[in-house]
Coordinates of C-alpha atoms in Angstrom, one line a residue:
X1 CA 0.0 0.0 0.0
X2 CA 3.0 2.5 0.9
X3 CA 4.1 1.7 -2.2
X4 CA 1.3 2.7 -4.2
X5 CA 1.0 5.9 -2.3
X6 CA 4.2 6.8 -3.3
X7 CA 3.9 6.4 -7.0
X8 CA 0.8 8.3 -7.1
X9 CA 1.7 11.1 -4.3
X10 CA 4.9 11.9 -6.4
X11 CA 3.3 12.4 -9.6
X12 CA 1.4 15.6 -7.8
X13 CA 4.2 16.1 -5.1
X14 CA 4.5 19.9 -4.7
X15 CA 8.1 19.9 -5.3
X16 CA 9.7 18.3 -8.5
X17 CA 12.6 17.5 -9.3
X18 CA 15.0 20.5 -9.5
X19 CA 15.6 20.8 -12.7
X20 CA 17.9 23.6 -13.9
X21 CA 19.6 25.8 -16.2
X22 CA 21.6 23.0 -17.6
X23 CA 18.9 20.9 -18.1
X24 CA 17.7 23.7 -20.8
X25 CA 20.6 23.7 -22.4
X26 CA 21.7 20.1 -22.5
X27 CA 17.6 19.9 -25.1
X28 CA 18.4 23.2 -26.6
X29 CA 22.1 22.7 -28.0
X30 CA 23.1 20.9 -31.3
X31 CA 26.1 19.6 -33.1
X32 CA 27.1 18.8 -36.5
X33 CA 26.4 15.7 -37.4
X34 CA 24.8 13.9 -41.0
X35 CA 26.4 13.1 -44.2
X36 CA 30.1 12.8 -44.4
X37 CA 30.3 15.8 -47.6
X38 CA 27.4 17.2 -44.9
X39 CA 30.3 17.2 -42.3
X40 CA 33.4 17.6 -44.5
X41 CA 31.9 21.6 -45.0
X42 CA 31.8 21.8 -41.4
X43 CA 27.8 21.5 -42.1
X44 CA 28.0 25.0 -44.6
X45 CA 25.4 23.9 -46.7
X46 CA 22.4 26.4 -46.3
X47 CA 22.8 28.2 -49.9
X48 CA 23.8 25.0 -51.4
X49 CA 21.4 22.1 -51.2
X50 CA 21.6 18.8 -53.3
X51 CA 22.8 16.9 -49.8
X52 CA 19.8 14.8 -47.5
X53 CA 21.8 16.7 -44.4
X54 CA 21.4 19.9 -46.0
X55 CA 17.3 19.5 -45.8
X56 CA 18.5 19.6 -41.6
X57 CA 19.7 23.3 -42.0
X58 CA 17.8 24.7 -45.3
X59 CA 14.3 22.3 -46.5
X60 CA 14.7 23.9 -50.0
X61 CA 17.8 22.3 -50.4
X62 CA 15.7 18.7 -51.3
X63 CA 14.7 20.7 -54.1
X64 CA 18.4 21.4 -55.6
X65 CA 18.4 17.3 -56.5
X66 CA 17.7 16.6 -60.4
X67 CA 17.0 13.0 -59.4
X68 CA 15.8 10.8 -56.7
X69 CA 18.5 9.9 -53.8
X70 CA 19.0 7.8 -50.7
X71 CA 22.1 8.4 -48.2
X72 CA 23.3 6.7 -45.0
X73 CA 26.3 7.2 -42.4
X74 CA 28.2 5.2 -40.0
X75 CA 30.1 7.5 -37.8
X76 CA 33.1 6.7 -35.0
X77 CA 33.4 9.4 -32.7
X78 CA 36.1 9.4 -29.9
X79 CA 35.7 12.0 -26.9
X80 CA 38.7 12.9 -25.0
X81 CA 38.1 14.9 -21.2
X82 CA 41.1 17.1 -20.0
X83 CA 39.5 17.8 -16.2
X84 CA 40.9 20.1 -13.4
X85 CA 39.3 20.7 -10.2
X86 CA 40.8 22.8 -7.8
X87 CA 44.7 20.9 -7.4
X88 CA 43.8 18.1 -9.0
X89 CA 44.4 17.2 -13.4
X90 CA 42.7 13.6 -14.7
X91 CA 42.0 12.4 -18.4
X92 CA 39.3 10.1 -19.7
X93 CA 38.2 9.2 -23.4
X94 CA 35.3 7.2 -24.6
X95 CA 34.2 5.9 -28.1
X96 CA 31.3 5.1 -29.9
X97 CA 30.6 3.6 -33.5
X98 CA 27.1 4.6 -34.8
X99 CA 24.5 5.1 -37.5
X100 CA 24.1 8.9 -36.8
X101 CA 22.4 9.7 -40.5
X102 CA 19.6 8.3 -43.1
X103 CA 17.6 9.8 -45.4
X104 CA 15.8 9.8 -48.8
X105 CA 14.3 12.8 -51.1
X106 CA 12.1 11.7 -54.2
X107 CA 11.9 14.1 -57.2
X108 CA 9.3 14.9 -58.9
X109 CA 9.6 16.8 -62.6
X110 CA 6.5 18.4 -63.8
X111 CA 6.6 18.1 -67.4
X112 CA 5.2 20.9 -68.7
X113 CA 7.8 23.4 -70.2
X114 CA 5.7 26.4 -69.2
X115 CA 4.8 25.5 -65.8
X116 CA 5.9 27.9 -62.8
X117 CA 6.7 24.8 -60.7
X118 CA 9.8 23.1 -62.3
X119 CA 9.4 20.1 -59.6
X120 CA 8.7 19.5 -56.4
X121 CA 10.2 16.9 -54.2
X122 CA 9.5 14.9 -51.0
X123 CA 11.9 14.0 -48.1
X124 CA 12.4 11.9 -44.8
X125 CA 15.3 11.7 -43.1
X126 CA 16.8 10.9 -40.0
X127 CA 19.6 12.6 -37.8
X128 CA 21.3 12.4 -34.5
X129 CA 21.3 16.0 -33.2
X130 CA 23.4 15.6 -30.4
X131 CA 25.6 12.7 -28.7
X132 CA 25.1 12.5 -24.9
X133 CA 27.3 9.7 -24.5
X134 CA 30.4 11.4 -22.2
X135 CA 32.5 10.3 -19.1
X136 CA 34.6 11.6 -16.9
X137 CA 36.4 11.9 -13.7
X138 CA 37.3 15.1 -11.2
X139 CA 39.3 14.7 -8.4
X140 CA 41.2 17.6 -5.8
X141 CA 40.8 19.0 -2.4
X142 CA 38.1 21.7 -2.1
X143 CA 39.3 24.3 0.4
X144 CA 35.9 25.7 0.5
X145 CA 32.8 23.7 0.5
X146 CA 31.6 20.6 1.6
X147 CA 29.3 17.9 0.6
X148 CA 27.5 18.9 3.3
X149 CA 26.2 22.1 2.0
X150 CA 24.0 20.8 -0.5
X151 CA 21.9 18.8 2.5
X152 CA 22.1 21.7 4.5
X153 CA 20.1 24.1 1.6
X154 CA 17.7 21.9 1.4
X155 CA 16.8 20.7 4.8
X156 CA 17.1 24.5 6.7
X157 CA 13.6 25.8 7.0
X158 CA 12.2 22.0 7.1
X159 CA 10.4 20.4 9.8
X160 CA 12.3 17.4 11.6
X161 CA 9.1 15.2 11.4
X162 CA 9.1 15.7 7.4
X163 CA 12.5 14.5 6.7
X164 CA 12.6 11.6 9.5
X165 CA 12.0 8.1 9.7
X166 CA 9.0 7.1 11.6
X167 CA 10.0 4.2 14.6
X168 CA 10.4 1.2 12.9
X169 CA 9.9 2.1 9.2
X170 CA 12.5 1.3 6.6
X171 CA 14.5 3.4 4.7
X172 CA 12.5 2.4 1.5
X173 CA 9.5 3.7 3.6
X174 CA 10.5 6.4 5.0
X175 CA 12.1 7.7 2.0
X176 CA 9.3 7.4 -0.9
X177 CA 6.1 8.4 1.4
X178 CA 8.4 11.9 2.1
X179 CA 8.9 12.6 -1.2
X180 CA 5.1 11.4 -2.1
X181 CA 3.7 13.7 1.3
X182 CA 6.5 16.7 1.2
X183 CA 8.8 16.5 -2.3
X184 CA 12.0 15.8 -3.3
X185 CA 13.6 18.8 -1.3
X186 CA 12.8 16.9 1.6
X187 CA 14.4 13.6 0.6
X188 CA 17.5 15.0 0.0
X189 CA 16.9 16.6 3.3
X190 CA 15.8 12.8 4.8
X191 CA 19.4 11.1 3.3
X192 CA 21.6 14.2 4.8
X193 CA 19.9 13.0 8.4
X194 CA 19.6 9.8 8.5
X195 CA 23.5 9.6 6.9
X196 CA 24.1 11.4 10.3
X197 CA 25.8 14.3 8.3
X198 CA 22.6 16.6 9.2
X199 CA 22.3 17.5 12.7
X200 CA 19.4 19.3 14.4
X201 CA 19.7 22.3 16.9
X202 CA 16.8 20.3 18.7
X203 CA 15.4 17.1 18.5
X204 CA 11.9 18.3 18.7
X205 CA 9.6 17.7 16.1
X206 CA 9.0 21.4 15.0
X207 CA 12.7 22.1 15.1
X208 CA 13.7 23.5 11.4
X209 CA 17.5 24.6 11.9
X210 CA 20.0 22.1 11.2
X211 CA 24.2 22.0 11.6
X212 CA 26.5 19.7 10.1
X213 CA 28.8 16.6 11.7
X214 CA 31.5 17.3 9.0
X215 CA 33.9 19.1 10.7
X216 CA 35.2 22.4 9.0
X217 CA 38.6 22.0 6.9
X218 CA 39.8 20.8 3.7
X219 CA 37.3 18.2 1.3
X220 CA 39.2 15.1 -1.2
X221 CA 36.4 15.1 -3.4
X222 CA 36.3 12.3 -6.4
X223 CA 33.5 12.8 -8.7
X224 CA 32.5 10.6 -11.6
X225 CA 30.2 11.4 -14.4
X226 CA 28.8 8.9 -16.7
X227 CA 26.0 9.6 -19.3
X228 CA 24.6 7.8 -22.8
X229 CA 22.0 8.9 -25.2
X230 CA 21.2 11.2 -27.8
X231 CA 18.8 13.6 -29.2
X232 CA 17.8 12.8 -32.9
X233 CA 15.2 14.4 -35.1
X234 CA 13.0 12.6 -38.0
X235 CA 11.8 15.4 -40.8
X236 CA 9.2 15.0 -42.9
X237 CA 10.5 17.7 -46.2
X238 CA 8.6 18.8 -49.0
X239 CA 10.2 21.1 -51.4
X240 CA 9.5 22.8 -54.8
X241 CA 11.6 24.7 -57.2
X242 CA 9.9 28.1 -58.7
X243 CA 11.3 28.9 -62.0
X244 CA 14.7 29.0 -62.9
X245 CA 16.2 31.2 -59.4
X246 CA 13.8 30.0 -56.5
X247 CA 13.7 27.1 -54.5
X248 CA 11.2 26.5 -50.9
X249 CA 10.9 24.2 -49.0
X250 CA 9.2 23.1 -45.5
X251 CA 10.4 20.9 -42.9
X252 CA 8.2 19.1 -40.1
X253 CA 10.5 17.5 -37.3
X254 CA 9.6 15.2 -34.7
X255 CA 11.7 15.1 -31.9
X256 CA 13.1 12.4 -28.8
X257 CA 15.2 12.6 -26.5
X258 CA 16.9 9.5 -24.4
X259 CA 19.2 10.3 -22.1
X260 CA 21.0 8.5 -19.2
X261 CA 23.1 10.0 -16.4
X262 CA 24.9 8.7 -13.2
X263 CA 27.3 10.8 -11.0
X264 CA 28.6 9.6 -7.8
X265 CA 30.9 11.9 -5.1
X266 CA 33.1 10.2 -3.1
X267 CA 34.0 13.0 0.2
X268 CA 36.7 12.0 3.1
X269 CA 38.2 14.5 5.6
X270 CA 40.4 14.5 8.6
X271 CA 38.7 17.6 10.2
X272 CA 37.4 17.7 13.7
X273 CA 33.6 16.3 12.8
X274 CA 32.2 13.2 13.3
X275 CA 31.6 11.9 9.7
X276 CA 34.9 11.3 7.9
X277 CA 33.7 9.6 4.6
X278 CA 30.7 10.4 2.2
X279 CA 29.3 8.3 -1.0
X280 CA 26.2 9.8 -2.2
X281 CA 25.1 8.4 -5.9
X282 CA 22.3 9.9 -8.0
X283 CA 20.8 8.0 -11.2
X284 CA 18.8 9.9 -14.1
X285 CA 16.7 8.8 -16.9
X286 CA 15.4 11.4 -19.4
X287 CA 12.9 10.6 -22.3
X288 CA 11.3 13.2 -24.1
X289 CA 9.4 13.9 -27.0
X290 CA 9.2 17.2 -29.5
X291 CA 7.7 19.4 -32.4
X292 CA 9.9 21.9 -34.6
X293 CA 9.3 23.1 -38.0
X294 CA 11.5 25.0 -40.5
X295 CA 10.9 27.2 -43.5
X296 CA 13.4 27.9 -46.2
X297 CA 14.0 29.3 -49.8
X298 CA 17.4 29.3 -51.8
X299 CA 17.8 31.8 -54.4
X300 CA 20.1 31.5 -57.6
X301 CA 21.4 35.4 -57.9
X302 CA 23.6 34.6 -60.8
X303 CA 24.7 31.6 -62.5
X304 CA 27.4 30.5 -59.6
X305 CA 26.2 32.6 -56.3
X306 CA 23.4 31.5 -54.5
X307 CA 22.1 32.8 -51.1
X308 CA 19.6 31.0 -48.8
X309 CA 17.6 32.2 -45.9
X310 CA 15.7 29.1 -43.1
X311 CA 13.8 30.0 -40.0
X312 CA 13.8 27.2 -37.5
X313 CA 11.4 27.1 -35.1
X314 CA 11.3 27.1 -31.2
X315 CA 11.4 22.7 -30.5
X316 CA 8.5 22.5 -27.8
X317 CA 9.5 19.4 -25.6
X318 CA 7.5 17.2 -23.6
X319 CA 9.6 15.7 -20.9
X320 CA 9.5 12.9 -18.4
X321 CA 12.2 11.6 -16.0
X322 CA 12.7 9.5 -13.2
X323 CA 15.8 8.6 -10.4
X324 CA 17.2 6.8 -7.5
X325 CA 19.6 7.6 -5.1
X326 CA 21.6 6.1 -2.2
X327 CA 24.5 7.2 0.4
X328 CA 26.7 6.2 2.9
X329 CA 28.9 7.4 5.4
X330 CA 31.8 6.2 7.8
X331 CA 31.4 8.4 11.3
X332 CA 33.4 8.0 14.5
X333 CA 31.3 6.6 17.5
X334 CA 32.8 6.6 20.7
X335 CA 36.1 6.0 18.9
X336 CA 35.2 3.2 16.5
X337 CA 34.3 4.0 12.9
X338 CA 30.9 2.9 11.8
X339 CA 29.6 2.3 8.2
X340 CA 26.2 4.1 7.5
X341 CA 24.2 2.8 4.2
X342 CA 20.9 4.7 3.2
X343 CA 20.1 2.9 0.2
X344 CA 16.1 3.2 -0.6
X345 CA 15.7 1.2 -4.2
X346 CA 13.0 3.5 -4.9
X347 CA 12.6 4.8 -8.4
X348 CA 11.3 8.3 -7.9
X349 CA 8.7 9.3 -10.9
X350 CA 8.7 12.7 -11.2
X351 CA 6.1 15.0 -13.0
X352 CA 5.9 15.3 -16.7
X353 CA 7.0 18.8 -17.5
X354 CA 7.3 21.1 -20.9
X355 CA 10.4 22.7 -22.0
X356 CA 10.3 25.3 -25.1
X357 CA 14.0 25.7 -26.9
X358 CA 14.5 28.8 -29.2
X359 CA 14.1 29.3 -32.6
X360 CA 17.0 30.0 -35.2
X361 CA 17.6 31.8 -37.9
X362 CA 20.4 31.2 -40.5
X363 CA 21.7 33.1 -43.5
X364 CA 23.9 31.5 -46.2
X365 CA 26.2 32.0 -49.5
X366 CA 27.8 29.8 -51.8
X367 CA 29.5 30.4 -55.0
X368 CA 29.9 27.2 -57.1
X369 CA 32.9 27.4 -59.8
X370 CA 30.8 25.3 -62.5
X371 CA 32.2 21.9 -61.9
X372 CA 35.4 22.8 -60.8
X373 CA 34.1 22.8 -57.1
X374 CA 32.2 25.5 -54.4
X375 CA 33.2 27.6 -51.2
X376 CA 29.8 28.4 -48.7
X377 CA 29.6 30.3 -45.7
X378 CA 26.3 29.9 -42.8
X379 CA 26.1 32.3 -40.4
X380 CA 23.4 31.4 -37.4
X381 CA 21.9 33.3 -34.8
X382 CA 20.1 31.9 -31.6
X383 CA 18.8 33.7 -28.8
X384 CA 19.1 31.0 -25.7
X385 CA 17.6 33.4 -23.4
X386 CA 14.5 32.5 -24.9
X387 CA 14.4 29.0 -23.4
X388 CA 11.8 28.4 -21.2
X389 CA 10.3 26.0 -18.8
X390 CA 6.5 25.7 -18.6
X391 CA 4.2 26.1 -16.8
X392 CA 5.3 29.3 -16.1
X393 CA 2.8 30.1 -13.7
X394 CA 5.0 27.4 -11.8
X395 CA 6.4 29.1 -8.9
X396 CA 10.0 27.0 -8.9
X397 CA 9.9 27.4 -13.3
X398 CA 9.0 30.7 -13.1
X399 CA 12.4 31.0 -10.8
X400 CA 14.7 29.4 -13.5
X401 CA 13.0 30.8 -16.2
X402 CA 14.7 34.0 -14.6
X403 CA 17.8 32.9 -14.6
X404 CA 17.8 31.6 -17.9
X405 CA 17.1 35.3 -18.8
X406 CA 19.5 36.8 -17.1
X407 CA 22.5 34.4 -17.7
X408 CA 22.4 33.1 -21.5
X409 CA 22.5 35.5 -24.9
X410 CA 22.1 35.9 -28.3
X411 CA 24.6 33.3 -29.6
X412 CA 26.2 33.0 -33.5
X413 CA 27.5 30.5 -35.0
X414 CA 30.1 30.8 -38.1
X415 CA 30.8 27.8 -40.5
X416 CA 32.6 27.6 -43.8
X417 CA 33.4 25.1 -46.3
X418 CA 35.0 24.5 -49.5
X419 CA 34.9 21.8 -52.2
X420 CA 37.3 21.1 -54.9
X421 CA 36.6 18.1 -57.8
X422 CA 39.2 16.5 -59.8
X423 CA 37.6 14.2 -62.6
X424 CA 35.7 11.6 -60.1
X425 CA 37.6 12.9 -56.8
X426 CA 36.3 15.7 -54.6
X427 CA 38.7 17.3 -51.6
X428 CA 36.5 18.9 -49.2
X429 CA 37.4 21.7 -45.8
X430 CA 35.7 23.1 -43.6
X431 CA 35.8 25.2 -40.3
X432 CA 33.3 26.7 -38.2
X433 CA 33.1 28.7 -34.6
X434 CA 29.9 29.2 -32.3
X435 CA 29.8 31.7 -29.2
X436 CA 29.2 30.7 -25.7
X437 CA 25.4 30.3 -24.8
X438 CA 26.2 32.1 -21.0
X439 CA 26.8 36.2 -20.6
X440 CA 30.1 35.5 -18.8
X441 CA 31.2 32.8 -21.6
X442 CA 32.7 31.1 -18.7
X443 CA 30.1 28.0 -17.9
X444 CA 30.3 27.0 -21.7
X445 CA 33.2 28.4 -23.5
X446 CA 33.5 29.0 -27.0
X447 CA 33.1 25.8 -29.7
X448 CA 36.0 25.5 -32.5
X449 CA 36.0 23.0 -35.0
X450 CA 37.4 21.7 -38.2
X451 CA 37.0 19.4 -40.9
X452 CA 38.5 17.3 -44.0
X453 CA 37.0 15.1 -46.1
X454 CA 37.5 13.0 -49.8
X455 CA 34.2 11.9 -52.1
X456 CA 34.7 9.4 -54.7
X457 CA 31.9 9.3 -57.6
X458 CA 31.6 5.6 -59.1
X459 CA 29.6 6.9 -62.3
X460 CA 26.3 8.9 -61.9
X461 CA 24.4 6.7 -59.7
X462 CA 27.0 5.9 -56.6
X463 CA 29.3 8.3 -54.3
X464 CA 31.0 7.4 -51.2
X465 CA 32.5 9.7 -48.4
X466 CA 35.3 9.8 -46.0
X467 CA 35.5 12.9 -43.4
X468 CA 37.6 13.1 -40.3
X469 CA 35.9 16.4 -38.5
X470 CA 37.0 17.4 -34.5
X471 CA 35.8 20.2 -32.2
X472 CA 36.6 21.3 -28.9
X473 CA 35.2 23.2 -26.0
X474 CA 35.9 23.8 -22.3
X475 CA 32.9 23.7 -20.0
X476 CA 32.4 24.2 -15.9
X477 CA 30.3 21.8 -14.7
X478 CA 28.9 22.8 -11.0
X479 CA 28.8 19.3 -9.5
X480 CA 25.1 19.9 -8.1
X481 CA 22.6 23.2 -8.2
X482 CA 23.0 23.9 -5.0
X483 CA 25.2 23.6 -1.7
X484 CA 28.4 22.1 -3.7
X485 CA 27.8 24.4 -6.9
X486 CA 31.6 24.4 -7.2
X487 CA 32.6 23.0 -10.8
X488 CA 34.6 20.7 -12.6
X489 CA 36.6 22.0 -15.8
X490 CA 36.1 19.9 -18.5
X491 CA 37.9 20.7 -21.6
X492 CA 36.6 18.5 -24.4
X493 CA 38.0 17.3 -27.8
X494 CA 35.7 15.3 -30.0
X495 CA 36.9 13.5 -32.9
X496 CA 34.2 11.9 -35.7
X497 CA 35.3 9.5 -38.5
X498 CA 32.1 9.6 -41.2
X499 CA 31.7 7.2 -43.8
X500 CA 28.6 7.8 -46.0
X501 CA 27.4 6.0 -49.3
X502 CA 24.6 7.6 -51.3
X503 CA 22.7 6.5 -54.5
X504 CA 20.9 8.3 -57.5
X505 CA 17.7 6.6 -58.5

């Protein structure tokens, strides 16, 4: 019976899970993936068209193709972490092989010579927007903070009888009828007591002020972070081509989101408390669903220079997510060091919630040297400040939908790519560069990147594509929202090998 409460008390608990600024960003941030050519231009393809990836940027670029066409990728990525944390430097890498990219777009001529409509085409494809699949490891001695801190914001201002055990119940119990009665706030609250770290000024039931049995002094912290997933998009494209100079198209995307994530922080201290050693584990599990569309023309201004124009819009997210947690401690007791283990194996479902990501727009040039080869240039612009959780009228949303305004900007993003073809061979170059997200530039640095790739035509009707691309960026990641908000450098470098094989119809 408790454990039925529980599931249906936490799907209306007052306080959900705390979900933050990085949460917004982690659903509102993309990266280059698609085609290998798609890739090889450092994913410059907005003016240019003719590419199933290029329908993911510009949807009147389906209407570029003369004939029907069908394109997959199998992508290798390797992710190497550079981490500091206060004195302390560790390196991790990961891999992942992966079919990242599919697509088709079907052409349709209208054979009338006088027509308007030259052809119109029709598109699916599907593309991995982003790769959540990271790992790594911070380790150093915090001068400063504290595990401690975090169990200490939540549980000051709390009653004692709302984040206790009652006699004789379990931790299991205990631990899923708080959070279905009072909210998550006051399970974190429940493991930093009943781990012993908490301690009350009295042990009354009414008492809400609450100390700490870590004693004051300098931390060892290990911290491990561990996450799969991805965010992928499947587009539905329809495109037409007006004339001889104009080419629109429309895009309709349908979103998901999976995403995995466990951290653990490992605390020990010789300071003058009475808990030495601290494990405290948290497991997430994100799945989520969206809607975006996109609008796009391409214009032919002269025989070689075309310019394009797309409007993306905001991707309105539906999310769910659920997590456990356990802890333990080592305190001294009358001189003899006893093991704590809080451990609930309770799967806490928290409410569904919406999450709106900004639109885009992006403007683009290309200049194609007849059949000698191409150079193109996107420029982007996204306003992240824009990003919002809903329902607003939320109190807690309504919170982090202000900080989300006042700590992330208008960002650009910068990409360029060249092609050059020699009889069936094609050398292809790209580079591209997108601004930090945050005001201060400093939570999410700047994003560099570079690419090379080769394409090899065998006749009209086959192509296959090699590109090596890598980009790198330096995040700080706070390792939790509050109480120990002190972060982890990570300085990425992400390396893709793309292999892609296309055919004309």
């Amino acid at each position: 019976m408790k454990k039925l409460l529980f599931i249906a008390g936490v799907l209306c608990a007052p306080i959900v899970f705390a979900q933050d600024i990085s949460d917004a960003l982690r659903y509102s941030q993309d990266n280059i993936q698609g085609s290998a050519r798609y890739r090889a231009l450092s994913g410059a393809f907005g003016a240019l068209g003719g590419d199933v990836s290029a329908m993911s940027i510009n949807p009147a670029g389906s209407a570029i193709f003369n004939t029907s066409h069908i394109s997959l990728t199998l992508s290798y990525a390797n992710l190497k972490n550079k981490t500091s944390y206060f004195n302390g430097l560790d390196n991790s890498s990961s891999s992942v092989i992966d079919l990242n990219q599919t697509g088709a777009v079907f052409v349709f001529d209208n054979r009338n010579p006088n027509a308007v409509m030259k052809k119109f085409t029709l598109g699916v494809a599907y593309d991995k927007l982003k790769d959540y699949d990271d790992d790594w490891f911070a380790n150093g001695v915090n001068t400063n903070n504290s595990i401690d801190s975090y169990f200490l914001d939540y549980a000051n201002g709390l009653r004692l009888d709302e984040i206790s055990a009652l006699p004789g119940e379990s931790y299991s119990d205990a631990y899923a009828e708080i959070g279905s009665l009072y909210g998550y706030s006051n399970q974190q609250a429940y493991l930093g007591y009943e781990s012993y770290i908490l301690e009350p000024a009295s042990g009354n039931n009414d008492n809400t002020v609450y100390g700490s049995n870590i004693g004051n002094g300098d931390y060892y912290h290990e911290y491990s972070y561990a996450a799969t997933g991805y965010n992928g998009k499947f587009t539905i494209n329809t495109a037409t081509q007006i004339g001889d100079k104009f080419y629109l198209g429309v895009n309709l995307n349908s979103h998901f989101i999976n995403y995995e994530r466990f951290t653990n922080l490992y605390e020990t201290n010789a300071n003058s408390g009475t808990v030495s050693q601290v494990n405290f584990g948290n497991n997430l599990i994100t799945t989520g669903s969206g809607f975006s569309f996109q609008i796009g023309g391409i214009m032919k201004v002269t025989e070689g220079l075309r310019a394009g124009l797309t409007y993306n819009s905001p991707t309105w997210y539906s999310i769910d997510e659920e997590g456990s947690q356990y802890i333990s401690t080592i305190r001294d007791d009358s001189g003899s060091n006893v093991s704590q283990i809080i451990n609930p194996q309770t799967i806490n479902i928290f409410p569904n919630y919406k999450l709106t990501n900004p639109g885009k727009f992006t403007g683009s040039l290309a200049y194609i040297f007849g059949n000698h080869g191409l150079i193109s240039f996107d420029y982007s612009i996204k306003d992240y400040s824009n990003t919002k959780f809903r329902p607003k009228s939320d109190e807690y949303f309504s919170r982090q939908n202000a900080i989300i305004q006042n700590s992330l900007t208008t960002a650009s993003t910068y990409k360029i790519g060249g092609e050059y073809r020699f009889r069936q061979l094609s050398f292809r170059a790209g580079y591209r560069f997108e601004e930090s997200p945050y005001k201060n530039e400093t939570n999410i640095g700047e994003l560099k990147g570079y690419s090379f790739g080769l394409g090899y035509s065998f006749g009209s009707l086959v192509k296959l594509d090699l590109t090596f691309d890598q980009f790198q960026r330096e995040d700080a990641n706070s390792l939790y929202s509050v109480g120990l908000t002190d972060a982890a450098f990570v300085d990425n470098k992400t390396s893709n090998v793309s292999l892609s094989l296309s055919f004309n119809l």
